[in-house]
Coordinates of C-alpha atoms in Angstrom, one line a residue:
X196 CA 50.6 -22.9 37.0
X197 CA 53.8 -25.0 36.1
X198 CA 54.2 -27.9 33.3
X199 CA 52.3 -26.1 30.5
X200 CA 52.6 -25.6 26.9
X201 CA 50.5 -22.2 27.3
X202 CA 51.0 -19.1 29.2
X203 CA 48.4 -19.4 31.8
X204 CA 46.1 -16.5 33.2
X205 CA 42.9 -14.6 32.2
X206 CA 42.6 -16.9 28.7
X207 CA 40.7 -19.0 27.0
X208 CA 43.7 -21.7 27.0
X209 CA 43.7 -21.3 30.3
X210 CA 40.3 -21.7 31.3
X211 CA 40.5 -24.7 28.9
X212 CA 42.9 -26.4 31.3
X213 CA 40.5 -25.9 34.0
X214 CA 37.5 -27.2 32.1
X215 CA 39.3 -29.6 31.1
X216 CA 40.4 -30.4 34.9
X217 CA 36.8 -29.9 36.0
X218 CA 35.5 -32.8 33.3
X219 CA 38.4 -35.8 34.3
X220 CA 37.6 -35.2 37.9
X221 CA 33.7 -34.9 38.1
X222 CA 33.5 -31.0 39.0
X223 CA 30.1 -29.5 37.7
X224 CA 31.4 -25.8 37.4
X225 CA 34.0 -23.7 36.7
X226 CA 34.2 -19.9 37.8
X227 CA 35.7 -17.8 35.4
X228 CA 37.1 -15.1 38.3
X229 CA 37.8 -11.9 38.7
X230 CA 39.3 -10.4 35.3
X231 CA 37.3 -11.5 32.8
X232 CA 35.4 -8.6 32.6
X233 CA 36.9 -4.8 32.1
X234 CA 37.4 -4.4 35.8
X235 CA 35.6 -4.6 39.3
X236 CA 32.5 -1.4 38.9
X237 CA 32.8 -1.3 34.7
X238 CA 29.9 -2.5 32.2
X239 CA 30.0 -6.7 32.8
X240 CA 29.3 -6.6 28.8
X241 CA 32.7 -5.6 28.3
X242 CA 35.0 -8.5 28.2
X243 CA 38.8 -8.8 28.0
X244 CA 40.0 -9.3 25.1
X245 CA 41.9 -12.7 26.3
X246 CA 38.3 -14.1 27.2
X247 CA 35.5 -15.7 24.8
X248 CA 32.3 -16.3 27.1
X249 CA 30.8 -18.2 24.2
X250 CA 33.6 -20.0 23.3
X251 CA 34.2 -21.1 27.2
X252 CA 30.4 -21.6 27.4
X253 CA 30.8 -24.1 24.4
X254 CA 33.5 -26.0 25.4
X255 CA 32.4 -26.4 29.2
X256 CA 28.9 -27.5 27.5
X257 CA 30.9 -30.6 25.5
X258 CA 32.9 -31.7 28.3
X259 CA 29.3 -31.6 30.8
X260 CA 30.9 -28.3 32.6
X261 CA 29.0 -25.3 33.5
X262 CA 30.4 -21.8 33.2
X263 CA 30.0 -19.6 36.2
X264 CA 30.4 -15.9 36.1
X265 CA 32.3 -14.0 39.2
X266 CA 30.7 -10.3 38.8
X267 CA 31.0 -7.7 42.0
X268 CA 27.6 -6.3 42.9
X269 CA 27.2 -2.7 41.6
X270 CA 28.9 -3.7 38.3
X271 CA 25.7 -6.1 37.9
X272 CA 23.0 -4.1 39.9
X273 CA 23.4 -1.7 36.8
X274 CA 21.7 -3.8 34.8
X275 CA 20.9 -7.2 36.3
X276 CA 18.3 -7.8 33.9
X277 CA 20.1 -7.4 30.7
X278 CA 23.5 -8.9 31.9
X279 CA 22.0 -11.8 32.9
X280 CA 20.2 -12.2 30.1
X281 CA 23.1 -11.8 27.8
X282 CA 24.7 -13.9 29.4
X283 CA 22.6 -17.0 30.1
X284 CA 21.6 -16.7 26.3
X285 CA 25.4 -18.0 25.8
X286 CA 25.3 -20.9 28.0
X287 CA 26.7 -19.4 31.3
X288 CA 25.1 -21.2 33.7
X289 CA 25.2 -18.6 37.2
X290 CA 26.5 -15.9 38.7
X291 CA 28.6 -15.4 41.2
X292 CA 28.3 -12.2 42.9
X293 CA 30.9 -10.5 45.5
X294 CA 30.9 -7.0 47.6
X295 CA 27.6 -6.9 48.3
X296 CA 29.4 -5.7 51.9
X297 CA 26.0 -5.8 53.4
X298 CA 23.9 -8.7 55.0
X299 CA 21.0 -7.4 56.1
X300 CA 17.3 -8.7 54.7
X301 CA 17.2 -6.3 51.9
X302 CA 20.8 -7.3 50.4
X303 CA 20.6 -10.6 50.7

């Protein structure tokens, strides 16, 4: 990302911008990617520093844009029922979940 007054990557300010993006231009959601969380098999309730879910969750909510979370599979399968919860009690509005690297009936 060139032409800002922020240093962009896995930040709030960042995922400002997009929100901010997502609102001008009509876009419903925005997915806060891969790196929000600790890393790729770790506990989804720990969150980088650099992120505020709430915060995002908040801002998205005042500018009519959802917050999406990107979470690979057996980080969430853990403990789908808390995460979620957790989660959704702060606005976010979906997952989206990667690496299932199955597709048969039971999987999906």
């Amino acid at each position: 990302m060139y032409g800002v007054d922020f240093q962009p990557g896995i930040n709030n300010r960042t995922y400002e911008y997009y929100i901010d993006f997502a609102a001008r231009n009509g876009i419903e959601y925005v997915i806060l990617d891969e790196g929000w969380s600790v890393n790729l098999k770790a506990d989804l309730m720990q969150v980088v520093p650099e992120i505020d879910v709430k915060h995002l969750c908040d801002y998205g909510k005042e500018r009519g844009v959802g917050i999406v979370l990107w979470a690979g599979y057996w980080a969430l399968d853990r403990d789908m029922e808390r995460v979620m919860k957790h989660y959704s009690e702060m606005g976010v509005k979906g997952f989206k979940i990667d690496f299932m690297d199955r597709d048969d009936q039971p999987m999906v």
